[in-house]
């Protein structure tokens, strides 16, 4: 019983530390100084990129400029969402990060977002985010799987 309690405590503590790290990186991403709300037009290349995965843009939420300087845990989380920023991490490269609200909704009616990264004027990829999930990141090509698992409405 004693080993079970110690192991449980260790696993919970480690999980909380990883979550706090990911949450901190996510907040750094969204609280950049060089961000602005988007009242501008939606990029045709972004619209086409998301359309290729079956997603539809509802509104453009924000555009930020950020030097890619993420912790390895956050890089791995983004990789799980289909976005590999490792070649750009800690190189001084600045990304233009655009966030869109998607027309598609979760079954519980929460929002879905798509985040697209451009570096040196080139679209390098993106990922999706589920509102109220931690970390909530998914690959943009996971639409069918999200519907099959009952997360998205058809």
mmCIF file of N, CA, C and O in Angstrom, residues 60-101:
data_model
loop_
_atom_site.group_PDB
_atom_site.id
_atom_site.type_symbol
_atom_site.label_atom_id
_atom_site.label_comp_id
_atom_site.label_asym_id
_atom_site.label_seq_id
_atom_site.Cartn_x
_atom_site.Cartn_y
_atom_site.Cartn_z
ATOM 1 N N UNK A 60 -11.362 35.489 -37.933
ATOM 2 C CA UNK A 60 -9.944 35.614 -37.599
ATOM 3 C C UNK A 60 -9.859 36.285 -36.237
ATOM 4 O O UNK A 60 -10.424 37.353 -36.036
ATOM 5 N N UNK A 61 -9.191 35.627 -35.278
ATOM 6 C CA UNK A 61 -9.135 36.168 -33.921
ATOM 7 C C UNK A 61 -7.939 37.059 -33.673
ATOM 8 O O UNK A 61 -8.065 38.121 -33.075
ATOM 9 N N UNK A 62 -6.752 36.611 -34.083
ATOM 10 C CA UNK A 62 -5.564 37.415 -33.802
ATOM 11 C C UNK A 62 -4.406 37.000 -34.681
ATOM 12 O O UNK A 62 -4.397 35.910 -35.252
ATOM 13 N N UNK A 63 -3.442 37.904 -34.757
ATOM 14 C CA UNK A 63 -2.172 37.635 -35.407
ATOM 15 C C UNK A 63 -1.082 38.127 -34.467
ATOM 16 O O UNK A 63 -1.173 39.246 -33.961
ATOM 17 N N UNK A 64 -0.076 37.277 -34.236
ATOM 18 C CA UNK A 64 1.031 37.615 -33.335
ATOM 19 C C UNK A 64 2.349 37.347 -34.043
ATOM 20 O O UNK A 64 2.435 36.474 -34.891
ATOM 21 N N UNK A 65 3.363 38.105 -33.641
ATOM 22 C CA UNK A 65 4.730 37.819 -34.060
ATOM 23 C C UNK A 65 5.474 37.364 -32.821
ATOM 24 O O UNK A 65 5.388 37.996 -31.775
ATOM 25 N N UNK A 66 6.175 36.241 -32.968
ATOM 26 C CA UNK A 66 6.875 35.676 -31.817
ATOM 27 C C UNK A 66 8.126 34.958 -32.277
ATOM 28 O O UNK A 66 8.096 34.209 -33.249
ATOM 29 N N UNK A 67 9.221 35.171 -31.562
ATOM 30 C CA UNK A 67 10.418 34.390 -31.790
ATOM 31 C C UNK A 67 10.161 33.002 -31.212
ATOM 32 O O UNK A 67 9.699 32.865 -30.076
ATOM 33 N N UNK A 68 10.430 31.983 -32.009
ATOM 34 C CA UNK A 68 10.185 30.607 -31.575
ATOM 35 C C UNK A 68 11.283 30.210 -30.581
ATOM 36 O O UNK A 68 12.432 29.970 -30.959
ATOM 37 N N UNK A 69 10.909 30.196 -29.312
ATOM 38 C CA UNK A 69 11.822 29.871 -28.224
ATOM 39 C C UNK A 69 11.025 29.114 -27.171
ATOM 40 O O UNK A 69 10.682 29.643 -26.124
ATOM 41 N N UNK A 70 10.694 27.862 -27.484
ATOM 42 C CA UNK A 70 9.805 27.066 -26.651
ATOM 43 C C UNK A 70 10.590 25.991 -25.892
ATOM 44 O O UNK A 70 11.616 25.506 -26.360
ATOM 45 N N UNK A 71 10.041 25.566 -24.762
ATOM 46 C CA UNK A 71 10.585 24.440 -24.024
ATOM 47 C C UNK A 71 10.358 23.165 -24.832
ATOM 48 O O UNK A 71 9.383 23.062 -25.579
ATOM 49 N N UNK A 72 11.231 22.162 -24.656
ATOM 50 C CA UNK A 72 11.074 20.900 -25.403
ATOM 51 C C UNK A 72 9.702 20.245 -25.199
ATOM 52 O O UNK A 72 9.161 19.655 -26.136
ATOM 53 N N UNK A 73 9.136 20.372 -24.001
ATOM 54 C CA UNK A 73 7.820 19.774 -23.739
ATOM 55 C C UNK A 73 6.747 20.386 -24.629
ATOM 56 O O UNK A 73 5.856 19.704 -25.121
ATOM 57 N N UNK A 74 6.826 21.697 -24.833
ATOM 58 C CA UNK A 74 5.840 22.367 -25.681
ATOM 59 C C UNK A 74 6.058 22.007 -27.148
ATOM 60 O O UNK A 74 5.097 21.797 -27.895
ATOM 61 N N UNK A 75 7.318 21.903 -27.566
ATOM 62 C CA UNK A 75 7.632 21.468 -28.934
ATOM 63 C C UNK A 75 7.032 20.081 -29.174
ATOM 64 O O UNK A 75 6.422 19.824 -30.211
ATOM 65 N N UNK A 76 7.165 19.179 -28.191
ATOM 66 C CA UNK A 76 6.607 17.827 -28.324
ATOM 67 C C UNK A 76 5.085 17.840 -28.345
ATOM 68 O O UNK A 76 4.463 17.057 -29.065
ATOM 69 N N UNK A 77 4.477 18.723 -27.577
ATOM 70 C CA UNK A 77 3.020 18.848 -27.601
ATOM 71 C C UNK A 77 2.550 19.323 -28.975
ATOM 72 O O UNK A 77 1.586 18.801 -29.524
ATOM 73 N N UNK A 78 3.248 20.307 -29.539
ATOM 74 C CA UNK A 78 2.903 20.781 -30.880
ATOM 75 C C UNK A 78 3.094 19.672 -31.909
ATOM 76 O O UNK A 78 2.282 19.524 -32.828
ATOM 77 N N UNK A 79 4.152 18.870 -31.743
ATOM 78 C CA UNK A 79 4.364 17.738 -32.658
ATOM 79 C C UNK A 79 3.187 16.771 -32.602
ATOM 80 O O UNK A 79 2.770 16.239 -33.626
ATOM 81 N N UNK A 80 2.652 16.550 -31.403
ATOM 82 C CA UNK A 80 1.494 15.655 -31.285
ATOM 83 C C UNK A 80 0.291 16.225 -32.012
ATOM 84 O O UNK A 80 -0.618 15.504 -32.373
ATOM 85 N N UNK A 81 0.299 17.541 -32.220
ATOM 86 C CA UNK A 81 -0.748 18.199 -32.981
ATOM 87 C C UNK A 81 -0.399 18.356 -34.444
ATOM 88 O O UNK A 81 -1.063 19.084 -35.177
ATOM 89 N N UNK A 82 0.663 17.705 -34.886
ATOM 90 C CA UNK A 82 1.012 17.729 -36.304
ATOM 91 C C UNK A 82 1.865 18.902 -36.740
ATOM 92 O O UNK A 82 2.058 19.113 -37.931
ATOM 93 N N UNK A 83 2.407 19.666 -35.804
ATOM 94 C CA UNK A 83 3.225 20.836 -36.148
ATOM 95 C C UNK A 83 4.629 20.638 -35.591
ATOM 96 O O UNK A 83 4.819 20.550 -34.380
ATOM 97 N N UNK A 84 5.615 20.590 -36.471
ATOM 98 C CA UNK A 84 7.002 20.408 -36.042
ATOM 99 C C UNK A 84 7.748 21.731 -36.162
ATOM 100 O O UNK A 84 8.148 22.132 -37.254
ATOM 101 N N UNK A 85 7.957 22.383 -35.027
ATOM 102 C CA UNK A 85 8.723 23.635 -35.007
ATOM 103 C C UNK A 85 10.156 23.424 -34.532
ATOM 104 O O UNK A 85 10.904 24.387 -34.381
ATOM 105 N N UNK A 86 10.539 22.180 -34.314
ATOM 106 C CA UNK A 86 11.881 21.896 -33.807
ATOM 107 C C UNK A 86 12.992 22.502 -34.674
ATOM 108 O O UNK A 86 13.954 23.055 -34.139
ATOM 109 N N UNK A 87 12.894 22.454 -36.017
ATOM 110 C CA UNK A 87 13.971 23.043 -36.816
ATOM 111 C C UNK A 87 14.110 24.561 -36.621
ATOM 112 O O UNK A 87 15.162 25.120 -36.911
ATOM 113 N N UNK A 88 13.073 25.220 -36.133
ATOM 114 C CA UNK A 88 13.090 26.673 -35.969
ATOM 115 C C UNK A 88 13.307 27.097 -34.517
ATOM 116 O O UNK A 88 13.551 28.270 -34.246
ATOM 117 N N UNK A 89 13.203 26.149 -33.591
ATOM 118 C CA UNK A 89 13.254 26.478 -32.171
ATOM 119 C C UNK A 89 14.639 26.979 -31.774
ATOM 120 O O UNK A 89 15.651 26.384 -32.123
ATOM 121 N N UNK A 90 14.639 28.087 -31.049
ATOM 122 C CA UNK A 90 15.861 28.697 -30.491
ATOM 123 C C UNK A 90 16.883 29.060 -31.551
ATOM 124 O O UNK A 90 18.087 29.032 -31.294
ATOM 125 N N UNK A 91 16.405 29.404 -32.759
ATOM 126 C CA UNK A 91 17.300 29.843 -33.833
ATOM 127 C C UNK A 91 17.189 31.343 -34.059
ATOM 128 O O UNK A 91 17.871 31.886 -34.911
ATOM 129 N N UNK A 92 16.294 31.988 -33.317
ATOM 130 C CA UNK A 92 16.067 33.414 -33.511
ATOM 131 C C UNK A 92 15.030 33.715 -34.577
ATOM 132 O O UNK A 92 14.740 34.870 -34.858
ATOM 133 N N UNK A 93 14.466 32.658 -35.161
ATOM 134 C CA UNK A 93 13.445 32.843 -36.199
ATOM 135 C C UNK A 93 12.161 33.370 -35.592
ATOM 136 O O UNK A 93 11.711 32.905 -34.553
ATOM 137 N N UNK A 94 11.562 34.340 -36.263
ATOM 138 C CA UNK A 94 10.291 34.902 -35.817
ATOM 139 C C UNK A 94 9.158 34.293 -36.637
ATOM 140 O O UNK A 94 9.269 34.143 -37.845
ATOM 141 N N UNK A 95 8.103 33.925 -35.941
ATOM 142 C CA UNK A 95 6.925 33.353 -36.605
ATOM 143 C C UNK A 95 5.778 34.348 -36.545
ATOM 144 O O UNK A 95 5.636 35.097 -35.575
ATOM 145 N N UNK A 96 4.977 34.349 -37.586
ATOM 146 C CA UNK A 96 3.697 35.045 -37.569
ATOM 147 C C UNK A 96 2.667 33.958 -37.278
ATOM 148 O O UNK A 96 2.534 32.991 -38.041
ATOM 149 N N UNK A 97 1.976 34.117 -36.148
ATOM 150 C CA UNK A 97 1.048 33.099 -35.673
ATOM 151 C C UNK A 97 -0.368 33.670 -35.772
ATOM 152 O O UNK A 97 -0.684 34.666 -35.130
ATOM 153 N N UNK A 98 -1.198 33.048 -36.588
ATOM 154 C CA UNK A 98 -2.559 33.533 -36.810
ATOM 155 C C UNK A 98 -3.544 32.519 -36.242
ATOM 156 O O UNK A 98 -3.436 31.324 -36.511
ATOM 157 N N UNK A 99 -4.487 33.018 -35.461
ATOM 158 C CA UNK A 99 -5.494 32.167 -34.833
ATOM 159 C C UNK A 99 -6.858 32.457 -35.434
ATOM 160 O O UNK A 99 -7.260 33.618 -35.539
ATOM 161 N N UNK A 100 -7.542 31.395 -35.814
ATOM 162 C CA UNK A 100 -8.882 31.482 -36.388
ATOM 163 C C UNK A 100 -9.871 30.701 -35.525
ATOM 164 O O UNK A 100 -9.536 29.640 -35.007
ATOM 165 N N UNK A 101 -11.085 31.219 -35.414
ATOM 166 C CA UNK A 101 -12.186 30.434 -34.861
ATOM 167 C C UNK A 101 -12.800 29.699 -36.041
ATOM 168 O O UNK A 101 -13.029 30.283 -37.105
#
